[in-house]
C-alpha positions as a LaTeX table, in Angstrom:
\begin{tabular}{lrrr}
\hline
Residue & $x$ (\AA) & $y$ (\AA) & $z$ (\AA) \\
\hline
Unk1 & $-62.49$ & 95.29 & 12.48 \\
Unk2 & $-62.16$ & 93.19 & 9.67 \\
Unk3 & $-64.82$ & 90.03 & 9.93 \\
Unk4 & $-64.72$ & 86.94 & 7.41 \\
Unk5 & $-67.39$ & 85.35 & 6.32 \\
Unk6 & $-69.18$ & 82.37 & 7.03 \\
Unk7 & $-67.76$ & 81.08 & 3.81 \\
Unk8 & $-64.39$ & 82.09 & 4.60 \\
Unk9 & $-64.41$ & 80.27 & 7.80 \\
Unk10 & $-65.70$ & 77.38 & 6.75 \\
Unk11 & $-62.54$ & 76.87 & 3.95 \\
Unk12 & $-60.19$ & 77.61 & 6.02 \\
Unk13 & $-61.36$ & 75.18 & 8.73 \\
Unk14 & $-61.51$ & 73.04 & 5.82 \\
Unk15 & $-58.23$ & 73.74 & 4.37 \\
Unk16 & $-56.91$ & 73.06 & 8.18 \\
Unk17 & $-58.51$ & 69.66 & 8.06 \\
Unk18 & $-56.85$ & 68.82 & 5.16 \\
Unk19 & $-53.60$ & 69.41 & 6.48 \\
Unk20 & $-54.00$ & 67.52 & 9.79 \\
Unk21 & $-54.97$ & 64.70 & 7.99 \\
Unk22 & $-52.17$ & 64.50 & 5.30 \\
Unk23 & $-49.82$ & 65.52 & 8.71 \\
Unk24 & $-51.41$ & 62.42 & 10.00 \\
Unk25 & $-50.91$ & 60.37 & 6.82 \\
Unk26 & $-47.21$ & 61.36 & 6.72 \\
Unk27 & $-46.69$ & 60.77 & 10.72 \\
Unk28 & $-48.40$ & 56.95 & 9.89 \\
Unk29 & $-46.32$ & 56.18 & 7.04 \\
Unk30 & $-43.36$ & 57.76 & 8.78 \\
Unk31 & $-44.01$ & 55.04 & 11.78 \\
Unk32 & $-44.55$ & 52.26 & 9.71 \\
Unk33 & $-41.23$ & 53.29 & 8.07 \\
Unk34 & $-39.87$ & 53.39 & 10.95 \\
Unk35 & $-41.17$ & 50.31 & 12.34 \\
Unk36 & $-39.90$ & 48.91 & 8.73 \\
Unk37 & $-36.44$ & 49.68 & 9.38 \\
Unk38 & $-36.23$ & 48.62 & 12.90 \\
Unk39 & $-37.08$ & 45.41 & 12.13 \\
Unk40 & $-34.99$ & 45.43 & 9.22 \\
Unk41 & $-32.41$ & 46.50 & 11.53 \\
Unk42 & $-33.28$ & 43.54 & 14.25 \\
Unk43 & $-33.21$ & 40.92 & 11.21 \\
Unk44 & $-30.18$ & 42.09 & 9.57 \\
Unk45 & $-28.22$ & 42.02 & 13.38 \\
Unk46 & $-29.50$ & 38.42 & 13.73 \\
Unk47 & $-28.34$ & 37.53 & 10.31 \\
Unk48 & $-24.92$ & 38.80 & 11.51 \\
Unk49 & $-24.94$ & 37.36 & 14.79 \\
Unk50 & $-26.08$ & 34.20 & 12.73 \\
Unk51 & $-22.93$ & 34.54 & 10.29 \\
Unk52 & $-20.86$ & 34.92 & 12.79 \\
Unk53 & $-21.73$ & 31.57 & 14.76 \\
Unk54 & $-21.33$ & 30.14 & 11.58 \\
Unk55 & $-17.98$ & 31.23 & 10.91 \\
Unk56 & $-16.78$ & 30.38 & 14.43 \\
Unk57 & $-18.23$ & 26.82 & 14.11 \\
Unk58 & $-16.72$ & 27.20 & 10.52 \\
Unk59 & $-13.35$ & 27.74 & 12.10 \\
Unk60 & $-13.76$ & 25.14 & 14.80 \\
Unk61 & $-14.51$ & 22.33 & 12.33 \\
Unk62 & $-11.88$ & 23.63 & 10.18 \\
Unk63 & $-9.29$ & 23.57 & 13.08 \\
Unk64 & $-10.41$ & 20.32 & 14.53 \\
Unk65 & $-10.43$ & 19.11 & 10.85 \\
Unk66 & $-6.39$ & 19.96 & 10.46 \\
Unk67 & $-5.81$ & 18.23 & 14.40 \\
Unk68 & $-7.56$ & 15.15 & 12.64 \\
Unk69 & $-6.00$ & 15.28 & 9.29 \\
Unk70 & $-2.02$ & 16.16 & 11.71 \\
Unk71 & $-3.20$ & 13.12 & 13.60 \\
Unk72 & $-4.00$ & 10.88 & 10.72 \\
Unk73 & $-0.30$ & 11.78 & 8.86 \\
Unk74 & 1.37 & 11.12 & 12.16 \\
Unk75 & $-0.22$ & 7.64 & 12.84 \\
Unk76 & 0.45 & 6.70 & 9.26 \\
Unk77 & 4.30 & 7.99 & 9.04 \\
Unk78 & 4.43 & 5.98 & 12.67 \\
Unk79 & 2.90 & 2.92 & 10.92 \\
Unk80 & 5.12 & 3.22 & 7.86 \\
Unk81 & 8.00 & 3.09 & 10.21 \\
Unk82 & 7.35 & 0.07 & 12.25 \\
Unk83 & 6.29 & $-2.02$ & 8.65 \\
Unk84 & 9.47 & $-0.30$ & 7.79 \\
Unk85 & 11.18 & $-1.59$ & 10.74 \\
Unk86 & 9.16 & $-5.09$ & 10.18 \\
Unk87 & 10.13 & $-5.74$ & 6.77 \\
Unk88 & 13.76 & $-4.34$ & 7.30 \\
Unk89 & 13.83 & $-7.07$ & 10.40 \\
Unk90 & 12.20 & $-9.87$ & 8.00 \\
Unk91 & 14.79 & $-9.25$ & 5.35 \\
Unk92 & 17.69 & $-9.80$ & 7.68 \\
Unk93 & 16.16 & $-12.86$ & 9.21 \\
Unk94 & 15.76 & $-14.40$ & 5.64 \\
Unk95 & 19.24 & $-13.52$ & 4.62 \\
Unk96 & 20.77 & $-15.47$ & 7.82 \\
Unk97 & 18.36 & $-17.96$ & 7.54 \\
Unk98 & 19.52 & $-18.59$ & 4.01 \\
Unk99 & 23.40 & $-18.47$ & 5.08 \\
Unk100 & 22.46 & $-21.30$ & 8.02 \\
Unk101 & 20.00 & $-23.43$ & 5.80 \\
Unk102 & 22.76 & $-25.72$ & 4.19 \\
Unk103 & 23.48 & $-28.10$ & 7.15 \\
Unk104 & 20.40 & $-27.74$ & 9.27 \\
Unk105 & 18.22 & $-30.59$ & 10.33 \\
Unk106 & 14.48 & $-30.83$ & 9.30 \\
Unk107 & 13.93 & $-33.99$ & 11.25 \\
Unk108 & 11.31 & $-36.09$ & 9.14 \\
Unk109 & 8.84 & $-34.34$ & 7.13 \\
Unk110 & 6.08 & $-35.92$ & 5.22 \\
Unk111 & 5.79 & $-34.12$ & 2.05 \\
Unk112 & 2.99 & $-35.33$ & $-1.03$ \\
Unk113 & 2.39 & $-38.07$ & 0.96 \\
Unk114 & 6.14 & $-39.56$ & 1.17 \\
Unk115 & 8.15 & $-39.54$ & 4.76 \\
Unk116 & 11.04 & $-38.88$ & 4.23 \\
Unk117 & 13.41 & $-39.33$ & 8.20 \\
Unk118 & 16.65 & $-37.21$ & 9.47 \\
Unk119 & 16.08 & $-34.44$ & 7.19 \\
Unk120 & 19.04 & $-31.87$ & 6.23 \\
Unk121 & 19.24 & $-29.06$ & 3.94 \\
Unk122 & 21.73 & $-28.84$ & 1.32 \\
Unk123 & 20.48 & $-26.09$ & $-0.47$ \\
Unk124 & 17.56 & $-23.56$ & $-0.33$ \\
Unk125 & 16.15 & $-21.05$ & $-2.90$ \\
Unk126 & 13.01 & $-19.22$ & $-2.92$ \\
Unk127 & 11.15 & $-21.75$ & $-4.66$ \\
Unk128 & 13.44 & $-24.86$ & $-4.32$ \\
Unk129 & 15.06 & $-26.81$ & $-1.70$ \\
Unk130 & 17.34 & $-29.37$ & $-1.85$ \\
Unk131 & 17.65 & $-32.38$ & 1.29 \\
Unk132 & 19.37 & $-35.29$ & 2.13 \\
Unk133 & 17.89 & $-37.71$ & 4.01 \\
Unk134 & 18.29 & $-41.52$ & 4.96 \\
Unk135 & 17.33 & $-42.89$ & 1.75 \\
Unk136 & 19.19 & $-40.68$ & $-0.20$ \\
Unk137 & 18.36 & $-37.39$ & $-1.49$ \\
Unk138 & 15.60 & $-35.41$ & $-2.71$ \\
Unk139 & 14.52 & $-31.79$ & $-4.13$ \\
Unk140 & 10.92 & $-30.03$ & $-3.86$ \\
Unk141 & 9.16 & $-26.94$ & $-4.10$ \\
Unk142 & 9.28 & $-24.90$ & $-0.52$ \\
Unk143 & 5.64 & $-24.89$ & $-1.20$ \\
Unk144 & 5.20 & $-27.94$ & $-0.54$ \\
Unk145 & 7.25 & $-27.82$ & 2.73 \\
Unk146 & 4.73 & $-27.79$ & 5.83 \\
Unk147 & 3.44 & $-24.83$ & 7.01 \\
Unk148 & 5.42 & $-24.51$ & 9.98 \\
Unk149 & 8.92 & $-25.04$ & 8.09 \\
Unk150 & 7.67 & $-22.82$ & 5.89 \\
Unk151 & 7.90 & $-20.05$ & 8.64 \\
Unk152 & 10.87 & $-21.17$ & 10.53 \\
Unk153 & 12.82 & $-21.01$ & 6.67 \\
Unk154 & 11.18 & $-17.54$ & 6.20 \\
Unk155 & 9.39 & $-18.84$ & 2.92 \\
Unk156 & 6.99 & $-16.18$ & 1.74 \\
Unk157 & 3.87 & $-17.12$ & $-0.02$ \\
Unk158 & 3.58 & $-15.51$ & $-3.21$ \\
Unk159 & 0.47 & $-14.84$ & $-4.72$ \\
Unk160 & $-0.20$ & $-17.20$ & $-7.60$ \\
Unk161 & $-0.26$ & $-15.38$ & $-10.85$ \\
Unk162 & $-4.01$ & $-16.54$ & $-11.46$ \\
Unk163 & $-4.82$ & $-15.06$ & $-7.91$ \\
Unk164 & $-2.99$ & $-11.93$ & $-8.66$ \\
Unk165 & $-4.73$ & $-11.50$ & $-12.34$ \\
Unk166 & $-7.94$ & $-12.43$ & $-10.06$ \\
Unk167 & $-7.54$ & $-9.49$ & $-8.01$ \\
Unk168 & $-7.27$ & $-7.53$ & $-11.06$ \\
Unk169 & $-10.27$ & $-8.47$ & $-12.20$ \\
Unk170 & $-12.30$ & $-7.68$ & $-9.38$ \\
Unk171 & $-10.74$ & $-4.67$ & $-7.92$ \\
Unk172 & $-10.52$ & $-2.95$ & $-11.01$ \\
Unk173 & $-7.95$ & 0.06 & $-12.14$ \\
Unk174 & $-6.73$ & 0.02 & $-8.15$ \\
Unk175 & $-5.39$ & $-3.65$ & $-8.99$ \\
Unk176 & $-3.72$ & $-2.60$ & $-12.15$ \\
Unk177 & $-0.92$ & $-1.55$ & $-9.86$ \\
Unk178 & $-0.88$ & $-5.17$ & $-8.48$ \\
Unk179 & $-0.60$ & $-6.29$ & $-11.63$ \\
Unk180 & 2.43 & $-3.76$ & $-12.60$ \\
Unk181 & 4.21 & $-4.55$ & $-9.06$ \\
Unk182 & 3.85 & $-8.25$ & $-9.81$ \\
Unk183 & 5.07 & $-7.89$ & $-13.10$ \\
Unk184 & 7.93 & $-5.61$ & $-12.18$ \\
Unk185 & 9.02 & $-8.13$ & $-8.82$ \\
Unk186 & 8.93 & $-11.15$ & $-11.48$ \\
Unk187 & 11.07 & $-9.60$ & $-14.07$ \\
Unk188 & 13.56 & $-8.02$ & $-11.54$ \\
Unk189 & 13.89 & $-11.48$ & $-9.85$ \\
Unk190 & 13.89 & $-13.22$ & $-13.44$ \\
Unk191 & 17.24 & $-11.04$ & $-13.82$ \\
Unk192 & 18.48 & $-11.72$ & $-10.56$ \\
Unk193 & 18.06 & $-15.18$ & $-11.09$ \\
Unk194 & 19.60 & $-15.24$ & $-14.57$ \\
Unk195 & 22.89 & $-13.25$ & $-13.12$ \\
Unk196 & 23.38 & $-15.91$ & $-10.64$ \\
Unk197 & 23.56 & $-18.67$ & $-13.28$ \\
Unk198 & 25.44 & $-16.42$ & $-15.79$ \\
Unk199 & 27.57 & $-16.16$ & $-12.52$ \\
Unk200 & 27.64 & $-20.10$ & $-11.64$ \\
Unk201 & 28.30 & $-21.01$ & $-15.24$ \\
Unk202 & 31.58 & $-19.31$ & $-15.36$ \\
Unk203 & 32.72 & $-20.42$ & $-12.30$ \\
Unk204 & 31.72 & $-23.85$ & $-13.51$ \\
Unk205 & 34.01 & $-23.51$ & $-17.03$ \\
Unk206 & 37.04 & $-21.69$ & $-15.04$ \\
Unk207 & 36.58 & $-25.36$ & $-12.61$ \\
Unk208 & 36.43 & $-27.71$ & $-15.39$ \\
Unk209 & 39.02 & $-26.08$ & $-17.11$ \\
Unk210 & 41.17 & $-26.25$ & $-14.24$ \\
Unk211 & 39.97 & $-29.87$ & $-13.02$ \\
Unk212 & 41.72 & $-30.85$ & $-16.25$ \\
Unk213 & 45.20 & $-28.79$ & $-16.04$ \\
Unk214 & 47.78 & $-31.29$ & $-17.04$ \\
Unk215 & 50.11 & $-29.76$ & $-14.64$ \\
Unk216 & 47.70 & $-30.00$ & $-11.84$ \\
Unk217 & 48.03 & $-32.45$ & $-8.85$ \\
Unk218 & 45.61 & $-34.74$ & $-7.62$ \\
Unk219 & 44.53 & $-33.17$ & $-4.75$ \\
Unk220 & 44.06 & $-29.84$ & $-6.64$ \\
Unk221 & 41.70 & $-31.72$ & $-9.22$ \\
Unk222 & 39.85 & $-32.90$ & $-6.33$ \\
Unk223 & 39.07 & $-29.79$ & $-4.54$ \\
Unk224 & 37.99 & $-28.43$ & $-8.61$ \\
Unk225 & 36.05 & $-31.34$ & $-9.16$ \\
Unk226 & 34.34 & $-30.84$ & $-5.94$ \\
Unk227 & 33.40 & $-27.51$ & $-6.34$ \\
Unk228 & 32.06 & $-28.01$ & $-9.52$ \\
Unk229 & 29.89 & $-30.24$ & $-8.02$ \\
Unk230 & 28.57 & $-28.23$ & $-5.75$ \\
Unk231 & 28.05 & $-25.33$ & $-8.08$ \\
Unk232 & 26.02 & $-27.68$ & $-10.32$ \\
Unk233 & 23.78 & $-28.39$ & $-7.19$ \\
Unk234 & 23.12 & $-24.35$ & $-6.91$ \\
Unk235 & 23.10 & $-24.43$ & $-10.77$ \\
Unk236 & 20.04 & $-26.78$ & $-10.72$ \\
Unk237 & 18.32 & $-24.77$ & $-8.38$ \\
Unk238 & 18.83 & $-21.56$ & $-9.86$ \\
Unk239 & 17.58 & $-23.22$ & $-13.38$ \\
Unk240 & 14.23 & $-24.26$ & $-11.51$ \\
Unk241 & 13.95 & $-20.91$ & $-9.89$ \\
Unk242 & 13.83 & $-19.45$ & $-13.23$ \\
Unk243 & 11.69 & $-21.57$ & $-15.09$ \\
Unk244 & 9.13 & $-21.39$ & $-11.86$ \\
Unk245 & 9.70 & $-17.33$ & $-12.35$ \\
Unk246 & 9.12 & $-17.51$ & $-15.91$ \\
Unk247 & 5.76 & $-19.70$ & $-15.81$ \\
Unk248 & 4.32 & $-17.08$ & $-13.38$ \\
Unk249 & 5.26 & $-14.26$ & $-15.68$ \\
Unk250 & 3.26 & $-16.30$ & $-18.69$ \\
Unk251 & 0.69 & $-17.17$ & $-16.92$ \\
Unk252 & 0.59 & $-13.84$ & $-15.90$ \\
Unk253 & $-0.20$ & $-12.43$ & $-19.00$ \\
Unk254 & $-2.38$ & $-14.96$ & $-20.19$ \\
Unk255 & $-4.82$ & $-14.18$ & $-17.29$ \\
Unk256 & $-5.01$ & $-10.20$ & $-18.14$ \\
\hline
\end{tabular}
């Protein structure tokens, strides 16, 4: 029988040591691998789950965001529509109001400290109105009208140009557009204005000429002479109107 020696033995027990311990080496580093990656894998399935959440909540804020933003459109289309409504109802009410104004009774007013009793309209503008009363008659600004005629004649206060360039001032770029609109309503109105007296004017020449028709009766010359009159009351009017229209514009621009 072969034997080994004492020498022999002793390396391979040796050589068998080494082993073990670089099998145990590998088997630690394989568990602390492994321990590695599960906890890898734990933190990378609560970064998911964690992602996930978030995107739900995500899509719930973004969802509850549109209701919001479908319930903010809808309560400003429904409050576009009753201002709509409002200022279609306001426009109709000033339009009849003008139509009834000649004729109706004010009753006595006190206006820049002057009483003036039994009160009737003869004419009314938006910046002008014309009254008899018993001493006669008389013609102010609706401004200066009390504040409750004021309503009842569906007067709107305009803001003064000096307010408007005011607003400007303070409020910046937004208020340029207050500016513009202003601007715009004045010139519009300006033209408005001017038609009507273009309008009156001719009216005024095709009465005078016929006032003074050789061939025309009496009582025709009357009714022309009367008319004219009349149209020279709206004439006056119309003339303040503008000039009031065209002071606001200056002043207007002045103030920039």
């Amino acid at each position: 029988m072969f034997k080994l020696s004492v020498g022999a033995v002793f390396l391979l027990s040796l050589s068998a040591c080494e082993d073990r311990a670089q099998i145990d080496a590998l088997n630690n580093q394989v568990r602390v691998l492994e321990s590695a990656q599960n906890k890898a894998k734990e933190d990378l399935a609560r970064v998911q789950l964690q992602m996930r959440t978030l995107q739900k909540e995500r899509e719930t804020i973004k969802e509850e965001k549109e209701k919001l933003q479908q319930q903010l459109d809808e309560a400003k289309q429904n409050l576009d529509d009753v201002k709509g409504e409002f200022q279609t109802y306001k426009q109709q009410y000033k339009l009849s109001i003008r139509e009834r104004a000649p004729g109706m009774s004010l009753g006595n007013l006190e206006i820049a400290g002057r009483e003036y009793r039994n009160v009737k309209i003869r004419e009314l503008s938006e910046v002008q109105i014309a009254v008899m009363h018993d001493a006669g008659t008389a013609s102010f600004a609706v401004a200066d009208l009390p504040e409750n005629i004021q309503g009842m004649l569906a007067i709107e206060k305009v803001p003064t140009a000096t307010e408007a360039s005011q607003g400007i001032r303070k409020n910046g770029v937004d208020s340029r557009l207050d500016y513009d609109r202003e601007m715009t309503r004045l010139t519009i109105a300006m033209e408005s204005v001017q038609g009507d007296i273009n309008s009156m004017r001719q009216q005024m020449t095709e009465h005078i000429r016929a006032s003074t028709d050789a061939n025309a009766s009496s009582e025709q010359k009357l009714v022309h002479q009367k008319a004219l009159a009349a149209l020279q009351v709206k004439l006056n009017l119309k003339e303040v109107d503008l000039q009031q229209l065209q002071k606001q514009q200056v002043s207007l621009n002045r103030s920039r």
